[in-house]
CSV table of C-alpha atoms in Angstrom, one decimal:
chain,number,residue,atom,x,y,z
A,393,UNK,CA,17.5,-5.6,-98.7
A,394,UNK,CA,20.4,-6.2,-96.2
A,395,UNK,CA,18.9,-7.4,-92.9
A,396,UNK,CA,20.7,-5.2,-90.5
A,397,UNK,CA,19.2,-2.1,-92.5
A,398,UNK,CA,15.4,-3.6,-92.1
A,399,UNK,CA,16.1,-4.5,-88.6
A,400,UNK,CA,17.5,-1.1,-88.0
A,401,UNK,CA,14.2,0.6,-89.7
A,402,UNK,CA,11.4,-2.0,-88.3
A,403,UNK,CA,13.1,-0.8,-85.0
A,404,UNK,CA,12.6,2.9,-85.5
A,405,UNK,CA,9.1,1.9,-87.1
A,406,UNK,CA,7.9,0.9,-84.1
A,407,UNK,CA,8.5,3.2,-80.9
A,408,UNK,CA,8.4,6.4,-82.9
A,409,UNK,CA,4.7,7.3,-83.4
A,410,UNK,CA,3.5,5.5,-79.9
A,411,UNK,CA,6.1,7.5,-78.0
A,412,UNK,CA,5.5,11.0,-79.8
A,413,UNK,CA,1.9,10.4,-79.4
A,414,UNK,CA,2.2,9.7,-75.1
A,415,UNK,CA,3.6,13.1,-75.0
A,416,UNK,CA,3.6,15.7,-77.2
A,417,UNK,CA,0.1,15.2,-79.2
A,418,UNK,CA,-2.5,15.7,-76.0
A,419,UNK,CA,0.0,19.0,-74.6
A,420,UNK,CA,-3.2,21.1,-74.6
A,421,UNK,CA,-4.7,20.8,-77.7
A,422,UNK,CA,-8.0,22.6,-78.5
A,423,UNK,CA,-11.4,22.5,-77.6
A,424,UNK,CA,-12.2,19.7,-75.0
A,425,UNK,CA,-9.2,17.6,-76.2
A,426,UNK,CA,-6.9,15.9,-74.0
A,427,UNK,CA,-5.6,12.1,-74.8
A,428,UNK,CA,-8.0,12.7,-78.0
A,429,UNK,CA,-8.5,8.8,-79.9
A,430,UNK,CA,-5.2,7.0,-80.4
A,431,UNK,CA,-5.1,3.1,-82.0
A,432,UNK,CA,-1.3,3.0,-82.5
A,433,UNK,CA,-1.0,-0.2,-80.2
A,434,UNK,CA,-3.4,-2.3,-82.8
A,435,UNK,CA,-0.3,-2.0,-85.5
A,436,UNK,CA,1.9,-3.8,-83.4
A,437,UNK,CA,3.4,-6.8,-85.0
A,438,UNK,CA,3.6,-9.2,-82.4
A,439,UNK,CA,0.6,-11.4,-81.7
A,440,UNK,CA,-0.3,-9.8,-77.8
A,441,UNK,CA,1.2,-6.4,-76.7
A,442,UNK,CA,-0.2,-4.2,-73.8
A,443,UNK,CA,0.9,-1.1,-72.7
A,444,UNK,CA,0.0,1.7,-70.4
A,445,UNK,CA,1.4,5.7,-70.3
A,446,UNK,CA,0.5,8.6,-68.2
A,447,UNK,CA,0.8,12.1,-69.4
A,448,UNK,CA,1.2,15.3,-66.9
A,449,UNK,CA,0.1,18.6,-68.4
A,450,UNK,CA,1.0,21.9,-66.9
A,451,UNK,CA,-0.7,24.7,-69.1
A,452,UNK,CA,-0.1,28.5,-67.7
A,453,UNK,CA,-2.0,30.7,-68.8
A,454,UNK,CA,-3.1,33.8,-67.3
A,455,UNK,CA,-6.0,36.0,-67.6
A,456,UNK,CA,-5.1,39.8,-67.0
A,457,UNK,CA,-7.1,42.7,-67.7
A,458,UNK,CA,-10.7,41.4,-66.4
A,459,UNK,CA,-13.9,43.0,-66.2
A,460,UNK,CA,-17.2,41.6,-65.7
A,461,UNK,CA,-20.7,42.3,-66.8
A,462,UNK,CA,-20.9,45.8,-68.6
A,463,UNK,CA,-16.8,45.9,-69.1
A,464,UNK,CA,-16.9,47.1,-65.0
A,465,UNK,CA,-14.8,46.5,-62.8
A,466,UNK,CA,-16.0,45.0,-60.3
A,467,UNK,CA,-13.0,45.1,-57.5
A,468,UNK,CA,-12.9,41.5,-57.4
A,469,UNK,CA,-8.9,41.1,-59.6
A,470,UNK,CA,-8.4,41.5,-62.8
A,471,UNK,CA,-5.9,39.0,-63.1
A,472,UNK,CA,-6.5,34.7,-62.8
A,473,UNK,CA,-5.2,31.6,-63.6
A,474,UNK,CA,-6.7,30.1,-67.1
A,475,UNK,CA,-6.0,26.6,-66.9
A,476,UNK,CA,-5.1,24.0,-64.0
A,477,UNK,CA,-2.7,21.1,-64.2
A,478,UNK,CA,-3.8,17.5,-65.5
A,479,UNK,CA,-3.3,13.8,-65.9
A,480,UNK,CA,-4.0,12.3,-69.2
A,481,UNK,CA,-4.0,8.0,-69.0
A,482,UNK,CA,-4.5,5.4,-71.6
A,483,UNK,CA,-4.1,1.2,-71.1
A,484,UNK,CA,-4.9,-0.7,-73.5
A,485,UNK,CA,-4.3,-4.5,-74.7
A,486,UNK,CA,-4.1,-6.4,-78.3
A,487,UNK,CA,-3.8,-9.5,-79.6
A,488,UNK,CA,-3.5,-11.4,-83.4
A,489,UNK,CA,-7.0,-13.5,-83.0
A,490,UNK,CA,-6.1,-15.2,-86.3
A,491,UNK,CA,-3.2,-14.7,-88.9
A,492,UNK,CA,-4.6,-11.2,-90.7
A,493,UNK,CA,-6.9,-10.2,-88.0
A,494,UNK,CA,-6.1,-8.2,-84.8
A,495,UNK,CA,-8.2,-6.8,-82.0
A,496,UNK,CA,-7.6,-4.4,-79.6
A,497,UNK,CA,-9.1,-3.1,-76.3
A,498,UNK,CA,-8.1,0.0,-74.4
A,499,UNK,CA,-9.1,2.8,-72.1
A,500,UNK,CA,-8.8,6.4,-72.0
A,501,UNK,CA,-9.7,10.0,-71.3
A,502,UNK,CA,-10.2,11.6,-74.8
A,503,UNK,CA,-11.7,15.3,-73.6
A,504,UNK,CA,-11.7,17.5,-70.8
A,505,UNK,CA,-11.3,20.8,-69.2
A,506,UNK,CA,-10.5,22.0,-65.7
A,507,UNK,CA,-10.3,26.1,-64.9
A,508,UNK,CA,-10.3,27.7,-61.6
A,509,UNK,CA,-9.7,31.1,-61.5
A,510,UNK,CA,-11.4,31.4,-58.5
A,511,UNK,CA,-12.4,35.0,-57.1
A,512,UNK,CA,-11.5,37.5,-60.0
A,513,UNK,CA,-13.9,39.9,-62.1
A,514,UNK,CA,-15.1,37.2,-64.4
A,515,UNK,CA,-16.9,35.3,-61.4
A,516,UNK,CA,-20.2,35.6,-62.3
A,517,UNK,CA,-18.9,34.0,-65.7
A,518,UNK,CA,-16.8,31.0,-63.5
A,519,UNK,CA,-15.1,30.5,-60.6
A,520,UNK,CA,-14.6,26.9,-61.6
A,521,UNK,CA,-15.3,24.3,-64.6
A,522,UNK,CA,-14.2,20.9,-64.5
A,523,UNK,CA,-15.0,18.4,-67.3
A,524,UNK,CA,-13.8,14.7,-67.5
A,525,UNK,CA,-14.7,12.1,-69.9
A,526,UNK,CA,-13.9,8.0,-69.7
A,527,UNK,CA,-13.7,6.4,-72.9
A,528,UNK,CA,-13.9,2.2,-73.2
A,529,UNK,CA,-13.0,1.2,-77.1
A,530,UNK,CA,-12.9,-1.8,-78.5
A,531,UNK,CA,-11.1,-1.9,-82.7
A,532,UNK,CA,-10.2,-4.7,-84.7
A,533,UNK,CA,-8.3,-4.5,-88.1
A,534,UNK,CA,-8.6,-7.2,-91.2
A,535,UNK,CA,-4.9,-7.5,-93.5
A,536,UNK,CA,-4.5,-8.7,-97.1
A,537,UNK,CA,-1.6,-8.1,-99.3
A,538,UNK,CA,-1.6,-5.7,-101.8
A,539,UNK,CA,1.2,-5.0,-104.3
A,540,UNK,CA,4.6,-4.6,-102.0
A,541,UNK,CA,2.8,-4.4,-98.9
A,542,UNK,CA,-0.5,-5.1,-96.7
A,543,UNK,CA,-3.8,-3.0,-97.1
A,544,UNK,CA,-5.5,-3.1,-93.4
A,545,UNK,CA,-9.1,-2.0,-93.0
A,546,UNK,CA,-10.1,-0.7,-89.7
A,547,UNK,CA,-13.0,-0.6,-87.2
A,548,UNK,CA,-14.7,-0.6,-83.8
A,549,UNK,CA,-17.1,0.8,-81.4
A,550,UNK,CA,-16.4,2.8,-78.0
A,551,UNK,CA,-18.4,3.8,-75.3
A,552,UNK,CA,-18.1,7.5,-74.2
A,553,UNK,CA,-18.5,8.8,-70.8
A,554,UNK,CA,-18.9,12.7,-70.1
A,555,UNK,CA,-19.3,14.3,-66.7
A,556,UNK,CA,-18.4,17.8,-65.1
A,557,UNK,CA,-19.6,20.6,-62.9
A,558,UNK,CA,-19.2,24.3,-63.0
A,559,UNK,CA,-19.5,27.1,-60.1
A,560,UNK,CA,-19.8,30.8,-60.5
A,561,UNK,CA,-20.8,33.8,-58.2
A,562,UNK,CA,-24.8,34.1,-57.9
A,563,UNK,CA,-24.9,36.6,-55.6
A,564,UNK,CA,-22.5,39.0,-54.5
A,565,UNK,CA,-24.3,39.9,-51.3
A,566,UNK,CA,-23.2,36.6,-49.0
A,567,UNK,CA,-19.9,37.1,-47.0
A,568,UNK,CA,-16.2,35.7,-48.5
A,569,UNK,CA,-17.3,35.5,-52.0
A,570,UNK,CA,-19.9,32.2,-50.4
A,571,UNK,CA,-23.3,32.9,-52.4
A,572,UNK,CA,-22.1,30.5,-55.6
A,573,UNK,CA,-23.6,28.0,-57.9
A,574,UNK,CA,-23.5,25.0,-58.7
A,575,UNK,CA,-24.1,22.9,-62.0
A,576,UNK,CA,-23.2,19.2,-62.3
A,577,UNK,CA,-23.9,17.6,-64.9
A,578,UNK,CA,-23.1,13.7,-66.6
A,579,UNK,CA,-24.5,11.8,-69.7
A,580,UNK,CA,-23.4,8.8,-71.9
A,581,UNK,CA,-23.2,7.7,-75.2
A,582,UNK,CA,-21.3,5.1,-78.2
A,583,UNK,CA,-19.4,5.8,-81.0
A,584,UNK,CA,-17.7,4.1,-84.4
A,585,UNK,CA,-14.8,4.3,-86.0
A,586,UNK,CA,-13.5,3.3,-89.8
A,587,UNK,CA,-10.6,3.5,-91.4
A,588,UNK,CA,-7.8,1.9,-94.0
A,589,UNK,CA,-3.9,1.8,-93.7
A,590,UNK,CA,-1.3,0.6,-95.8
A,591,UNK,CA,1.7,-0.8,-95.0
A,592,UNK,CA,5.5,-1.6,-96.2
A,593,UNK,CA,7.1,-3.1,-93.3
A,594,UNK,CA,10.4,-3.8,-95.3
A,595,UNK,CA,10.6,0.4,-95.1
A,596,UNK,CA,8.3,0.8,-92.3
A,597,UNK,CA,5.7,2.7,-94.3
A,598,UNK,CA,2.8,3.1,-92.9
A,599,UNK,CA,-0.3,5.5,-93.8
A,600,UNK,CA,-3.7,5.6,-92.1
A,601,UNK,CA,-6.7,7.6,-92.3
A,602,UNK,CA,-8.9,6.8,-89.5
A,603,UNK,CA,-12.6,8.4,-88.9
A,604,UNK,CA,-14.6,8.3,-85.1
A,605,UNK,CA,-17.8,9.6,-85.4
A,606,UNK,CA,-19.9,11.6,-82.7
A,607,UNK,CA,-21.1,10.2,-80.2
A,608,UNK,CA,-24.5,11.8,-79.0
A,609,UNK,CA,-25.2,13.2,-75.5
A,610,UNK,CA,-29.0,12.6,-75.3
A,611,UNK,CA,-29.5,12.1,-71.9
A,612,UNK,CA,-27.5,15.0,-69.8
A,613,UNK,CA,-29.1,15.3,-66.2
A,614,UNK,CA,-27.5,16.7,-63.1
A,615,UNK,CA,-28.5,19.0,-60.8
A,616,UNK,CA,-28.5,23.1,-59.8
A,617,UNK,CA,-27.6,23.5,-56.7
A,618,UNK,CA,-28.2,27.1,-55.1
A,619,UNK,CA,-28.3,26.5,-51.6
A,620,UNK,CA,-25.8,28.8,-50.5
A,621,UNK,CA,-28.0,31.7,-52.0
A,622,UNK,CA,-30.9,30.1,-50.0
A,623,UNK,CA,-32.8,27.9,-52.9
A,624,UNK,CA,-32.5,24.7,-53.2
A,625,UNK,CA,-31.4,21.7,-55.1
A,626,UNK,CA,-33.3,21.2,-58.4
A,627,UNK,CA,-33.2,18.4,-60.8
A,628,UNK,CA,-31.9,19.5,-64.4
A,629,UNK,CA,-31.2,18.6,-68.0
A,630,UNK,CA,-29.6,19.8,-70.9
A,631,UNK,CA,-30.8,19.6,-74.6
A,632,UNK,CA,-28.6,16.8,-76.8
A,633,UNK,CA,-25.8,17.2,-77.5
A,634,UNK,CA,-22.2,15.5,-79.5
A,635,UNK,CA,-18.9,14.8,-78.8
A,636,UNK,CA,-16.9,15.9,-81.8
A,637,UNK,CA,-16.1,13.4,-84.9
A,638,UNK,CA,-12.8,13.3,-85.5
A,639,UNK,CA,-10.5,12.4,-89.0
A,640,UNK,CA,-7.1,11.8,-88.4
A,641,UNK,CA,-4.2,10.8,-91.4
A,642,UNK,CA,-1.0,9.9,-90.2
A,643,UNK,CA,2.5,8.8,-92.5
A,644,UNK,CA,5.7,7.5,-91.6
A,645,UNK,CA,8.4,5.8,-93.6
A,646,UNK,CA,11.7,4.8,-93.3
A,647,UNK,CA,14.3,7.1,-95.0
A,648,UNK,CA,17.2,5.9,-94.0
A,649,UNK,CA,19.2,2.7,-92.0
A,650,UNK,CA,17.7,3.5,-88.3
A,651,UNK,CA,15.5,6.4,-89.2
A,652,UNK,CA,12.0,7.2,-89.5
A,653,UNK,CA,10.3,10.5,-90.6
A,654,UNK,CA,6.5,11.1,-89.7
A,655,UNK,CA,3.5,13.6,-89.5
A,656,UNK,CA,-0.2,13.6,-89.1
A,657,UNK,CA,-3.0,15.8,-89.8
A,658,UNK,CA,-6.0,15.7,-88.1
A,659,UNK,CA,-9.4,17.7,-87.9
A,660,UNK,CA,-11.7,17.6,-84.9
A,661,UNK,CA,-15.2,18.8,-85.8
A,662,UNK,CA,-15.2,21.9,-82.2
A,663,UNK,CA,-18.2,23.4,-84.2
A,664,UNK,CA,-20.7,21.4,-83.2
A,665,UNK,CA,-20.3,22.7,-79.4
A,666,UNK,CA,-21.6,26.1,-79.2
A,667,UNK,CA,-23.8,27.0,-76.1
A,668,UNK,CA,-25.5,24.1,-74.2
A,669,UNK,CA,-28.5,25.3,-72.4
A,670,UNK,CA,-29.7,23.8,-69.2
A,671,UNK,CA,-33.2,23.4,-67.8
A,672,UNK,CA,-35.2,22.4,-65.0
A,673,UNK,CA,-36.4,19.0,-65.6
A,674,UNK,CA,-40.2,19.5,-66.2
A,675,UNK,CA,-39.3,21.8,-69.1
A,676,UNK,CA,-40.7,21.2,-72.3
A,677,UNK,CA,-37.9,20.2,-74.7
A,678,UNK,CA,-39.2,23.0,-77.2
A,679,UNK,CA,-38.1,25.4,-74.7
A,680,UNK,CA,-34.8,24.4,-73.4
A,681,UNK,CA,-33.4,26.3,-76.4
A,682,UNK,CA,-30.0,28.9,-76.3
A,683,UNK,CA,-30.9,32.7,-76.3
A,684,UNK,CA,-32.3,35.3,-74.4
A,685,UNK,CA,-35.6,35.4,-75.3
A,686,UNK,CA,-39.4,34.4,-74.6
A,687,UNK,CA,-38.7,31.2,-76.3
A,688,UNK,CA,-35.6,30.2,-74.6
A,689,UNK,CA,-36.1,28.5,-70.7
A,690,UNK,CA,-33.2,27.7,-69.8
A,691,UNK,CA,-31.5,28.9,-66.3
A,692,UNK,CA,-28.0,28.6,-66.6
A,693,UNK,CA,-26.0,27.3,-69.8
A,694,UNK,CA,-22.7,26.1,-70.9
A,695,UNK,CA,-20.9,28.6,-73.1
A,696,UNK,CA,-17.9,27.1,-75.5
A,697,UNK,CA,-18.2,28.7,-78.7
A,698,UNK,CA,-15.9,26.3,-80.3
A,699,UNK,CA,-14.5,26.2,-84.3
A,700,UNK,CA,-13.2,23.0,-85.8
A,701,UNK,CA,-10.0,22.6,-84.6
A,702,UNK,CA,-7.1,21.4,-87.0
A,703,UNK,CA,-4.0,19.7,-85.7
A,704,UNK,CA,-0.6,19.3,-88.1
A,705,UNK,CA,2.8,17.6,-86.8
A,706,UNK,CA,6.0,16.4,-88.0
A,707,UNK,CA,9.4,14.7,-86.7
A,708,UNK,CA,12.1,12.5,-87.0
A,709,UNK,CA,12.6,9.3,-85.0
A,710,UNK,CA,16.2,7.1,-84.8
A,711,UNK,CA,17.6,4.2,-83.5
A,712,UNK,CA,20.8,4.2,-81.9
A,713,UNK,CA,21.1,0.7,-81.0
A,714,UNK,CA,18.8,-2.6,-80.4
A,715,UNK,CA,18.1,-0.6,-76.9
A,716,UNK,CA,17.9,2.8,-77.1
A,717,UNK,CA,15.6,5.2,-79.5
A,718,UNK,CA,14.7,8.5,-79.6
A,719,UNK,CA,12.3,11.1,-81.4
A,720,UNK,CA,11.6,15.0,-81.9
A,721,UNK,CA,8.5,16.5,-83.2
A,722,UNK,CA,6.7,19.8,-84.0
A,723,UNK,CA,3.0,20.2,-83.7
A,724,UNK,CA,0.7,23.6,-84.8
A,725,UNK,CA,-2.8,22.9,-82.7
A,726,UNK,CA,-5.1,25.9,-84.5
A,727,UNK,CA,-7.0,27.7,-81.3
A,728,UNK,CA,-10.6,26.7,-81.1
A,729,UNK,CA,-11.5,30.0,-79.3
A,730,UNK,CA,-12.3,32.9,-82.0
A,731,UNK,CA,-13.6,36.1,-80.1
A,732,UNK,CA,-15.0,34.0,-76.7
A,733,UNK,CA,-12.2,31.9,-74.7
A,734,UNK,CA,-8.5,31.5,-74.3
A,735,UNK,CA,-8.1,28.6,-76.6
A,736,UNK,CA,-5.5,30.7,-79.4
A,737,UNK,CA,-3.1,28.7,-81.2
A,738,UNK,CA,-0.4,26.3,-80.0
A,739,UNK,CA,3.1,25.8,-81.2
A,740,UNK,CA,4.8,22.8,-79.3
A,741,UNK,CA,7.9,21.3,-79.6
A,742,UNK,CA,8.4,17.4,-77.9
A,743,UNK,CA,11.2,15.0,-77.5
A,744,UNK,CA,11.7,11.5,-76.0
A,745,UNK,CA,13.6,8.4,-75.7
A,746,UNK,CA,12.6,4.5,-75.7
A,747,UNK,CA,14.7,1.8,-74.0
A,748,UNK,CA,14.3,-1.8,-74.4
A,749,UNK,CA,16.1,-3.6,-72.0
A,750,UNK,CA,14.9,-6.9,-73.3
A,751,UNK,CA,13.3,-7.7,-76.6
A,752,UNK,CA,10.0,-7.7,-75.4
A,753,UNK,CA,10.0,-4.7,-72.7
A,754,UNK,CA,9.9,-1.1,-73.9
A,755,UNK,CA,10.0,1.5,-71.6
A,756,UNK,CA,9.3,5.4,-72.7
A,757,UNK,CA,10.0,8.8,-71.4
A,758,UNK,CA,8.9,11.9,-73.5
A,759,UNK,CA,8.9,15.6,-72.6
A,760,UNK,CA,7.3,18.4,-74.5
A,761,UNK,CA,7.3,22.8,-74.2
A,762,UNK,CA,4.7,24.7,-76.2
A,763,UNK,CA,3.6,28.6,-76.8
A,764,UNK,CA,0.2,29.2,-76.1
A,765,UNK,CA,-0.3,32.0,-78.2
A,766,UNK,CA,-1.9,35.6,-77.0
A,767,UNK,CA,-5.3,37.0,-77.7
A,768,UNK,CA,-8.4,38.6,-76.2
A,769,UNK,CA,-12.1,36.8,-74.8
A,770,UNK,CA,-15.3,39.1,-75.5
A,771,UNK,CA,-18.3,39.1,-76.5
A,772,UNK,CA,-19.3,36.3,-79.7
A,773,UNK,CA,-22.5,36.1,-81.3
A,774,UNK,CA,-23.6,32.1,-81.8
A,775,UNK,CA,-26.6,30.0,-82.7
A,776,UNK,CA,-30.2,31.6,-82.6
A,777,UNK,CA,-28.4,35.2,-81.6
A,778,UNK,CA,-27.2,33.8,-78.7
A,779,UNK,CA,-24.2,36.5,-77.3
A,780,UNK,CA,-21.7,35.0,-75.2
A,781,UNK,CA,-19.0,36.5,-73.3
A,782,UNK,CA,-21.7,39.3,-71.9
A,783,UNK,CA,-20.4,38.3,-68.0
A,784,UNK,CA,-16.7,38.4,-68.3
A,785,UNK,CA,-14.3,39.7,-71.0
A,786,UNK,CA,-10.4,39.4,-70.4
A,787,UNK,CA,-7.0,39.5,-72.3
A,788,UNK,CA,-4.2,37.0,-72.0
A,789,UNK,CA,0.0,36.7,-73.6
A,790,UNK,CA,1.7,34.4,-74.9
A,791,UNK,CA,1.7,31.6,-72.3
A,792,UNK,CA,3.9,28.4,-71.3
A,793,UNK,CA,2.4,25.2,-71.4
A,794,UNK,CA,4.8,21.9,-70.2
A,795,UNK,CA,4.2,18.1,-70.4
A,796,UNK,CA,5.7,14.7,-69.3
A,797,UNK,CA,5.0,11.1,-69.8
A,798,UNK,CA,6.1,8.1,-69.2
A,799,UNK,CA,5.0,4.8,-70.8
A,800,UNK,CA,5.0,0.9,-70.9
A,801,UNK,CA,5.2,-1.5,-73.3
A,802,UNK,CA,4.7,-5.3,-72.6
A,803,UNK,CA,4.4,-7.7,-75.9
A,804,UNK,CA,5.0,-11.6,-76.7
């Protein structure tokens, strides 16, 4: 093969899928998913490479049309503001311990959520929810060859960290909207991942299917706080719960001198969050159950009502010159919301540019624009006959939702 075409593709082969990803992949997927799980860095060819990337989301979407409990209105607004802004970061580190066998550390912030609509009719629904989540992973990768190219099998472990709190209106008999809840709430857990790739660097072909598992939430604890409806502070629990598994296949190859064409399609298991119930601690497990009848405890629960969610994306990456690089991509993010929520589907379209102003410096700047697509949040039957969506029920259009991100590469 002539050398200036494999330099030309090895190029391409290696910004393209780590600067799409800093960008365009996290712009508001579905259920709780932000930076999601990304191991692009342990590919790297050189023997140490480190990088770090901050993404900015600005989802707007807007609630119109809001009643609360009974469909009433309750004179508090029918309009609010669905989602808030957020920063999504990831560093990470890896090195070639021995020829065939490379390792990686890195951290990140794989799910989250942050609403506050503040005063409007759903407020005895929320006022506001915010979920965060820190995520320490360590992966290594073994390499053999195998016909043309290298066959790489793929694993590690992370530790998960998930933590929130929600208010809504309690009582609507305190002055200025002040006789809220409060619901904070953090647990822990670890997780595995497997996978295989192949690999043709003379093309820069690569495919990977990679599988996380959940990680289980045994231990949530927090606290109820409803002081300013005079009670007080009490200590609280939820039953277990998981973090979604995740499956992810991604291609790319190169299809001509200085161009790369990828995709992936991944599948995040949503389902297995439906309604979390919370309960005081002294509860007997058997009773901190979802529903509304005499066998269910619980005082206040966490209503998400997810489906799996399904992510599919494609684009084109090229190199200009031994400096500059640049990609496009479109992603289809199917909404985890069906009935209950404003999670609908998501079209977004991303673009960005690498520059390497020395060999071993790569610097990235990525933008992406999406359609949140319209819908309606009601009422949704769930596990055990559980009906959400009794509190608030709204409508929302198609909605805007911008990102940025900008990214480092270091590597010797």
């Amino acid at each position: 093969m002539n050398i200036l075409r494999l330099k030309a593709l090895l190029g391409a082969g290696c910004f393209s899928l780590a600067l799409i990803g800093s960008a365009m992949h996290p712009a508001h997927a579905g259920g709780l998913e932000r930076g999601g799980y990304d191991i692009d860095l342990l590919f790297d060819p050189s023997p140490f490479a480190t990088e770090a990337e901050a993404t900015f989301v600005m989802p707007d979407r807007k609630y119109k049309n809001a009643r609360g409990p009974g469909g009433l209105d309750l004179g508090f607004g029918t309009t609010a503001d669905g989602a808030e802004d957020y920063w999504v970061p990831r560093i990470g580190a890896k090195v070639q311990v021995v020829q065939g066998i490379d390792c990686m550390v890195d951290y990140s912030q794989p799910w989250g959520a942050h609403t506050a609509p503040g005063v409007w009719n759903g407020a005895f629904s929320n006022m506001e929810t915010d979920i965060k989540s820190d995520n320490y992973a360590a992966t290594c990768s073994y390499k053999m060859d195998a016909g043309k190219g290298q066959l790489r099998f793929i694993g590690g472990v992370f530790y998960q960290k998930v933590y929130g709190f929600k208010e809504s209106l309690v009582s609507p008999l305190v002055p200025d909207f002040g006789g809220t809840g409060r619901v904070d709430l953090t647990s822990n857990g670890w997780g595995w991942r497997a996978g295989v790739a192949y690999e043709i660097p003379d093309i820069a072909l690569r495919a990977s299917l990679v599988y996380n598992s959940k990680v289980k939430l045994d231990n949530i604890s927090g606290t109820l706080d409803l002081t300013n409806v005079g009670g007080v502070v009490l200590p609280i629990y939820g039953s277990t719960q998981y973090m979604p598994d995740v499956v992810e296949l991604k291609l790319q190859s190169g299809i001509a001198p200085g161009w790369l064409a990828f995709g992936s399609i991944k599948w995040v298991n949503w389902s297995v969050l439906q309604s979390v119930p919370i309960c005081v601690v002294g509860t007997p497990a058997a009773l901190c159950v979802t529903g509304d009848d005499a066998h269910s405890a619980q005082v206040t629960s966490l209503d998400l009502m997810y489906r799996d969610g399904w992510t599919v994306s494609g684009g084109i990456g090229h190199k200009f010159n031994d400096q500059w690089s640049a990609a496009g991509q479109l992603s289809w993010d199917r909404g985890t919301s069906h009935g209950y929520g404003s999670q609908t589907d998501t079209w977004t379209f991303g673009g960005g540019v690498a520059y390497t102003p020395k060999p071993n410096i790569e610097v990235r700047l990525a933008g992406a624009v999406g359609v949140m697509t319209s819908g309606h949040s009601g009422t949704v039957a769930g596990e055990n006959g559980y009906v959400a969506g009794t509190d608030a029920s709204y409508d929302f259009g198609n909605d805007l939702v911008t990102a940025i991100s900008g990214g480092i590469k270091i590597k010797f």
